Tab-separated table of C-alpha atoms in Angstrom:
chain	number	residue	atom	x	y	z
A	2	MET	CA	-10.528	28.328	19.191
A	3	SER	CA	-8.863	29.139	15.884
A	4	ASP	CA	-10.062	27.418	12.685
A	5	ALA	CA	-6.898	28.349	10.813
A	6	PRO	CA	-5.743	25.654	8.365
A	7	GLY	CA	-2.783	23.612	9.555
A	8	LYS	CA	-3.609	23.911	13.278
A	9	ALA	CA	-4.865	20.844	15.154
A	10	ALA	CA	-8.278	21.382	16.714
A	11	SER	CA	-7.294	18.940	19.485
A	12	PRO	CA	-3.623	18.433	20.424
A	13	ALA	CA	-4.536	15.193	22.233
A	14	ALA	CA	-6.269	13.750	19.175
A	15	ASP	CA	-3.416	14.893	16.971
A	16	ARG	CA	-0.853	13.096	19.144
A	17	THR	CA	-2.970	9.933	19.283
A	18	LEU	CA	-3.255	9.784	15.506
A	19	THR	CA	0.462	10.492	15.139
A	20	VAL	CA	1.335	7.581	17.442
A	21	LEU	CA	-1.077	5.290	15.618
A	22	GLU	CA	0.382	6.256	12.233
A	23	ALA	CA	3.900	5.630	13.542
A	24	LEU	CA	2.862	2.160	14.693
A	25	VAL	CA	1.314	1.306	11.331
A	26	ARG	CA	4.310	2.567	9.349
A	27	ALA	CA	6.899	0.749	11.453
A	28	GLU	CA	8.481	-2.260	9.771
A	29	GLU	CA	8.635	-4.167	13.087
A	30	PRO	CA	7.221	-3.893	16.640
A	31	LEU	CA	8.515	-0.891	18.584
A	32	THR	CA	9.410	-0.286	22.191
A	33	LEU	CA	7.691	2.662	23.835
A	34	THR	CA	10.933	4.637	23.636
A	35	ALA	CA	11.295	3.954	19.920
A	36	LEU	CA	7.598	4.670	19.312
A	37	ALA	CA	7.780	7.977	21.162
A	38	LYS	CA	10.816	8.973	19.112
A	39	ALA	CA	9.170	7.971	15.832
A	40	ALA	CA	6.004	9.891	16.695
A	41	GLY	CA	7.826	12.883	18.166
A	42	VAL	CA	5.817	12.906	21.396
A	43	PRO	CA	6.932	12.741	25.055
A	44	LEU	CA	7.493	9.230	26.415
A	45	ALA	CA	4.845	9.539	29.139
A	46	THR	CA	2.277	10.781	26.632
A	47	CYS	CA	3.168	8.010	24.216
A	48	ALA	CA	2.752	5.382	26.935
A	49	SER	CA	-0.686	6.702	27.854
A	50	ILE	CA	-1.761	6.626	24.200
A	51	ALA	CA	-0.331	3.139	23.606
A	52	TYR	CA	-2.172	1.677	26.606
A	53	THR	CA	-5.403	3.315	25.439
A	54	LEU	CA	-4.949	1.870	21.942
A	55	GLU	CA	-4.381	-1.532	23.549
A	56	GLN	CA	-7.576	-1.247	25.596
A	57	ARG	CA	-9.546	-0.316	22.467
A	58	GLY	CA	-8.068	-3.186	20.453
A	59	TYR	CA	-5.967	-1.105	18.045
A	60	ALA	CA	-2.576	-2.185	19.421
A	61	VAL	CA	-1.027	-5.160	21.194
A	62	ARG	CA	2.256	-5.633	22.993
A	63	ARG	CA	4.689	-8.473	23.475
A	64	VAL	CA	6.744	-8.513	26.653
A	65	VAL	CA	10.374	-9.591	26.324
A	66	GLY	CA	12.179	-9.300	29.644
A	67	ARG	CA	11.638	-5.731	30.790
A	68	SER	CA	10.833	-4.421	27.309
A	69	HIS	CA	7.392	-4.097	25.775
A	70	PHE	CA	7.168	-4.285	21.976
A	71	TRP	CA	4.101	-2.693	20.405
A	72	ARG	CA	2.427	-3.305	17.059
A	73	PRO	CA	-0.958	-2.361	15.538
A	74	THR	CA	-3.817	-4.829	15.087
A	75	LEU	CA	-6.093	-5.472	12.119
A	76	ARG	CA	-8.952	-3.643	13.796
A	77	LEU	CA	-7.994	-0.623	11.692
A	78	TYR	CA	-8.342	-2.795	8.597
A	79	GLY	CA	-11.856	-3.717	9.694
A	80	LEU	CA	-12.782	-0.054	9.950
A	81	ALA	CA	-11.324	0.600	6.514
A	82	ILE	CA	-13.349	-2.238	4.983
A	83	GLU	CA	-16.541	-0.847	6.511
A	84	LEU	CA	-15.729	2.551	5.021
A	85	VAL	CA	-14.980	1.131	1.577
A	86	ARG	CA	-18.320	-0.673	1.583
A	87	LYS	CA	-20.053	2.658	2.156
A	88	VAL	CA	-18.238	4.433	-0.671
A	89	ASP	CA	-20.650	5.311	-3.455
A	90	LEU	CA	-18.297	5.434	-6.445
A	91	PRO	CA	-20.661	7.233	-8.844
A	92	SER	CA	-21.290	10.009	-6.326
A	93	ILE	CA	-17.606	10.694	-5.665
A	94	VAL	CA	-16.655	10.830	-9.351
A	95	GLN	CA	-19.617	12.590	-10.933
A	96	ALA	CA	-18.382	16.166	-10.514
A	97	ASP	CA	-14.977	15.246	-11.924
A	98	LEU	CA	-16.586	13.471	-14.871
A	99	ARG	CA	-18.723	16.490	-15.622
A	100	ARG	CA	-15.715	18.810	-15.662
A	101	LEU	CA	-13.768	16.367	-17.821
A	102	ALA	CA	-16.603	16.008	-20.313
A	103	GLU	CA	-17.104	19.759	-20.538
A	104	SER	CA	-13.412	20.497	-20.983
A	105	LEU	CA	-12.994	17.993	-23.817
A	106	GLY	CA	-16.435	18.144	-25.386
A	107	MET	CA	-16.673	14.346	-25.074
A	108	PRO	CA	-18.680	12.080	-22.786
A	109	ALA	CA	-16.726	10.801	-19.795
A	110	HIS	CA	-17.397	7.657	-17.825
A	111	VAL	CA	-16.172	5.314	-15.100
A	112	GLY	CA	-16.061	1.559	-15.427
A	113	ILE	CA	-15.303	-1.337	-13.105
A	114	LEU	CA	-14.345	-4.922	-13.894
A	115	GLU	CA	-16.939	-7.630	-13.299
A	116	ASP	CA	-15.760	-11.068	-14.359
A	117	ALA	CA	-14.579	-10.593	-17.966
A	118	SER	CA	-16.676	-7.502	-18.596
A	119	VAL	CA	-16.476	-3.804	-17.935
A	120	VAL	CA	-19.582	-2.278	-16.362
A	121	TYR	CA	-20.117	1.447	-16.858
A	122	VAL	CA	-21.148	2.762	-13.429
A	123	ALA	CA	-21.106	6.529	-14.052
A	124	LYS	CA	-21.281	8.875	-17.023
A	125	ALA	CA	-21.275	12.593	-17.798
A	126	SER	CA	-22.723	13.487	-21.184
A	127	THR	CA	-22.083	16.475	-23.399
A	128	PRO	CA	-24.780	18.455	-25.232
A	129	GLY	CA	-25.171	17.756	-28.915
A	130	PHE	CA	-26.930	15.641	-31.459
A	131	VAL	CA	-24.450	12.746	-31.291
A	132	GLN	CA	-24.798	10.624	-28.160
A	133	PHE	CA	-22.386	7.714	-27.853
A	134	ASP	CA	-23.520	4.314	-26.643
A	135	THR	CA	-21.786	4.508	-23.265
A	136	TYR	CA	-24.765	4.618	-20.924
A	137	ARG	CA	-24.601	3.835	-17.213
A	138	GLY	CA	-25.092	0.108	-16.793
A	139	LYS	CA	-23.595	-0.818	-20.157
A	140	VAL	CA	-21.608	-4.054	-20.160
A	141	ALA	CA	-18.761	-4.574	-22.654
A	142	PRO	CA	-15.926	-7.089	-23.145
A	143	PHE	CA	-13.062	-5.916	-20.959
A	144	ASP	CA	-10.439	-6.251	-23.692
A	145	LEU	CA	-12.331	-4.184	-26.283
A	146	THR	CA	-12.531	-1.009	-24.216
A	147	ALA	CA	-9.891	1.412	-23.004
A	148	LEU	CA	-11.531	1.196	-19.570
A	149	GLY	CA	-11.033	-2.560	-19.426
A	150	ARG	CA	-7.481	-2.384	-20.707
A	151	ALA	CA	-6.553	0.285	-18.157
A	152	ILE	CA	-7.859	-1.975	-15.387
A	153	ALA	CA	-6.440	-5.248	-16.745
A	154	ALA	CA	-2.968	-3.745	-17.038
A	155	HIS	CA	-2.809	-3.520	-13.248
A	156	LEU	CA	-4.288	-6.875	-12.281
A	157	SER	CA	-2.114	-9.488	-10.645
A	158	GLU	CA	-0.954	-12.426	-12.747
A	159	ALA	CA	-3.419	-14.695	-10.934
A	160	GLU	CA	-6.315	-12.320	-11.616
A	161	LEU	CA	-5.404	-11.797	-15.258
A	162	LYS	CA	-4.664	-15.393	-16.243
A	163	PRO	CA	-8.294	-16.643	-16.456
A	164	LEU	CA	-9.273	-13.588	-18.500
A	165	LEU	CA	-6.768	-14.315	-21.254
A	166	SER	CA	-8.867	-17.229	-22.483
A	167	ARG	CA	-11.896	-14.953	-22.801
A	168	LEU	CA	-10.649	-12.328	-25.231
A	169	SER	CA	-13.227	-11.072	-27.735
A	170	LEU	CA	-13.249	-10.249	-31.419
A	171	GLY	CA	-14.403	-6.712	-32.074
A	172	ALA	CA	-16.708	-5.591	-34.862
A	173	GLY	CA	-14.640	-2.568	-35.914
A	174	PRO	CA	-12.384	-2.359	-38.968
A	175	LYS	CA	-9.200	-2.386	-36.857
A	176	ALA	CA	-10.175	-5.433	-34.819
A	177	ALA	CA	-7.608	-8.222	-34.744
A	178	ALA	CA	-8.026	-11.889	-33.898
A	179	PRO	CA	-7.774	-12.433	-30.130
A	180	ASP	CA	-4.221	-13.334	-29.139
A	181	ALA	CA	-3.114	-13.652	-25.502
A	182	GLY	CA	0.534	-12.847	-26.223
A	183	GLN	CA	-0.286	-9.688	-28.136
A	184	PHE	CA	-2.758	-8.630	-25.463
A	185	LEU	CA	-0.144	-9.023	-22.729
A	186	ALA	CA	2.244	-6.875	-24.767
A	187	LEU	CA	-0.509	-4.284	-25.106
A	188	LEU	CA	-1.063	-4.256	-21.348
A	189	ALA	CA	2.657	-3.753	-20.758
A	190	LYS	CA	2.464	-0.639	-22.949
A	191	VAL	CA	-0.588	0.567	-21.033
A	192	ARG	CA	1.328	0.288	-17.747
A	193	ALA	CA	4.296	2.142	-19.219
A	194	ASP	CA	2.158	4.908	-20.732
A	195	GLY	CA	-0.198	5.311	-17.771
A	196	TYR	CA	-3.296	5.141	-19.970
A	197	ALA	CA	-5.045	2.885	-22.494
A	198	ILE	CA	-6.606	3.583	-25.860
A	199	GLU	CA	-8.924	1.608	-28.125
A	200	SER	CA	-9.590	2.888	-31.632
A	201	GLU	CA	-12.085	1.366	-34.082
A	202	GLU	CA	-11.702	-2.134	-32.703
A	203	GLU	CA	-15.000	-2.512	-30.869
A	204	GLN	CA	-16.898	-0.273	-33.289
A	205	ALA	CA	-16.180	1.600	-36.528
A	206	GLU	CA	-15.213	5.294	-36.204
A	207	ILE	CA	-15.279	5.239	-32.391
A	208	ALA	CA	-12.299	5.500	-30.024
A	209	CYS	CA	-11.932	5.645	-26.271
A	210	LEU	CA	-9.111	6.532	-23.907
A	211	ALA	CA	-8.879	5.704	-20.191
A	212	ALA	CA	-6.667	5.733	-17.093
A	213	PRO	CA	-6.916	3.562	-13.967
A	214	PHE	CA	-7.572	4.472	-10.365
A	215	PHE	CA	-6.641	2.549	-7.222
A	216	ASP	CA	-8.075	1.807	-3.785
A	217	ALA	CA	-6.481	2.268	-0.371
A	218	GLU	CA	-4.630	-1.044	-0.646
A	219	GLY	CA	-3.134	-0.151	-4.016
A	220	ALA	CA	-5.349	-2.535	-5.996
A	221	VAL	CA	-6.829	-1.250	-9.242
A	222	ALA	CA	-10.453	-0.308	-8.533
A	223	GLY	CA	-11.647	0.905	-11.930
A	224	ALA	CA	-10.895	3.340	-14.698
A	225	VAL	CA	-12.038	6.707	-15.976
A	226	GLY	CA	-12.313	7.323	-19.688
A	227	VAL	CA	-13.652	9.416	-22.537
A	228	THR	CA	-15.241	8.395	-25.833
A	229	GLY	CA	-15.239	10.204	-29.157
A	230	PHE	CA	-14.825	9.800	-32.857
A	231	ALA	CA	-11.490	8.229	-33.759
A	232	ARG	CA	-10.699	11.245	-35.916
A	233	GLN	CA	-11.060	13.444	-32.824
A	234	LEU	CA	-8.714	11.599	-30.494
A	235	VAL	CA	-5.538	12.595	-32.297
A	236	GLY	CA	-2.873	15.283	-31.926
A	237	GLU	CA	-3.460	17.934	-29.268
A	238	LYS	CA	-6.944	16.635	-28.529
A	239	ARG	CA	-5.522	13.252	-27.631
A	240	LYS	CA	-2.851	14.835	-25.419
A	241	ALA	CA	-5.524	16.833	-23.597
A	242	ALA	CA	-7.628	13.692	-23.143
A	243	VAL	CA	-4.649	11.814	-21.718
A	244	ARG	CA	-3.939	14.607	-19.238
A	245	GLY	CA	-7.600	14.760	-18.290
A	246	VAL	CA	-8.220	11.078	-17.611
A	247	VAL	CA	-4.905	10.632	-15.788
A	248	GLN	CA	-5.626	13.625	-13.555
A	249	VAL	CA	-9.135	12.420	-12.705
A	250	GLY	CA	-7.828	8.902	-12.094
A	251	GLN	CA	-5.288	10.258	-9.621
A	252	GLU	CA	-7.924	12.358	-7.871
A	253	VAL	CA	-10.312	9.414	-7.525
A	254	SER	CA	-7.433	7.288	-6.202
A	255	ARG	CA	-6.726	9.886	-3.512
A	256	ARG	CA	-10.388	9.930	-2.485
A	257	LEU	CA	-10.333	6.150	-2.149
A	258	GLY	CA	-7.327	6.395	0.164
A	259	PHE	CA	-4.528	5.510	-2.249
A	260	VAL	CA	-1.253	7.315	-1.517
A	261	LEU	CA	0.300	8.424	-4.809
């Protein structure tokens, strides 16, 4: 049997998955004829697959007169949830973080939102005397980090609303008094730009830049970022950092099942 890329190892499995994908993508229940056409498989083959999916609990049908209308069930969702629970985020991002850190000469990290805080769950350091305080396990106010801003910009209104009363005052020279209206305007800019930046607000001389990543359902799952001296994250260096974090964010999203 050929292992050439692009060739299905099992035509039967390939057709089954194609029918299942057609069912999931359909906006409404399909007759067998419509399902076979959408999947591009013979009617008899499609019927055999549909009945098998029904027996295994992945599809159901509604009989109207002489027509049978098929739709998928949430059993697929259950499988997806089990898979997500097994995903070890640090392990799937570590290689990307290492490449990002090496290419920019700055430490790179991944953070997730927990309540009103960002928790650093992975980090790739760079050699050198200066080591920034962005260790794995660090907890920081969500609004004073680029990681937190990149995540918050993609939360639903219901998720974001309780966080707006918990904004923090940074210790850096560019810190401003917490203001919900200004923060919402900042998040709108983050969404438009595709990345977030924080410069000398949490801490003097330090800046960070981050981009979000998303899970299979399209919900923001975390952010990837880099940290450096504020004087470093300017000009071409800043452009390179933006490209780097956005690219890694997109790659992590793909690995989590998000369709870009």
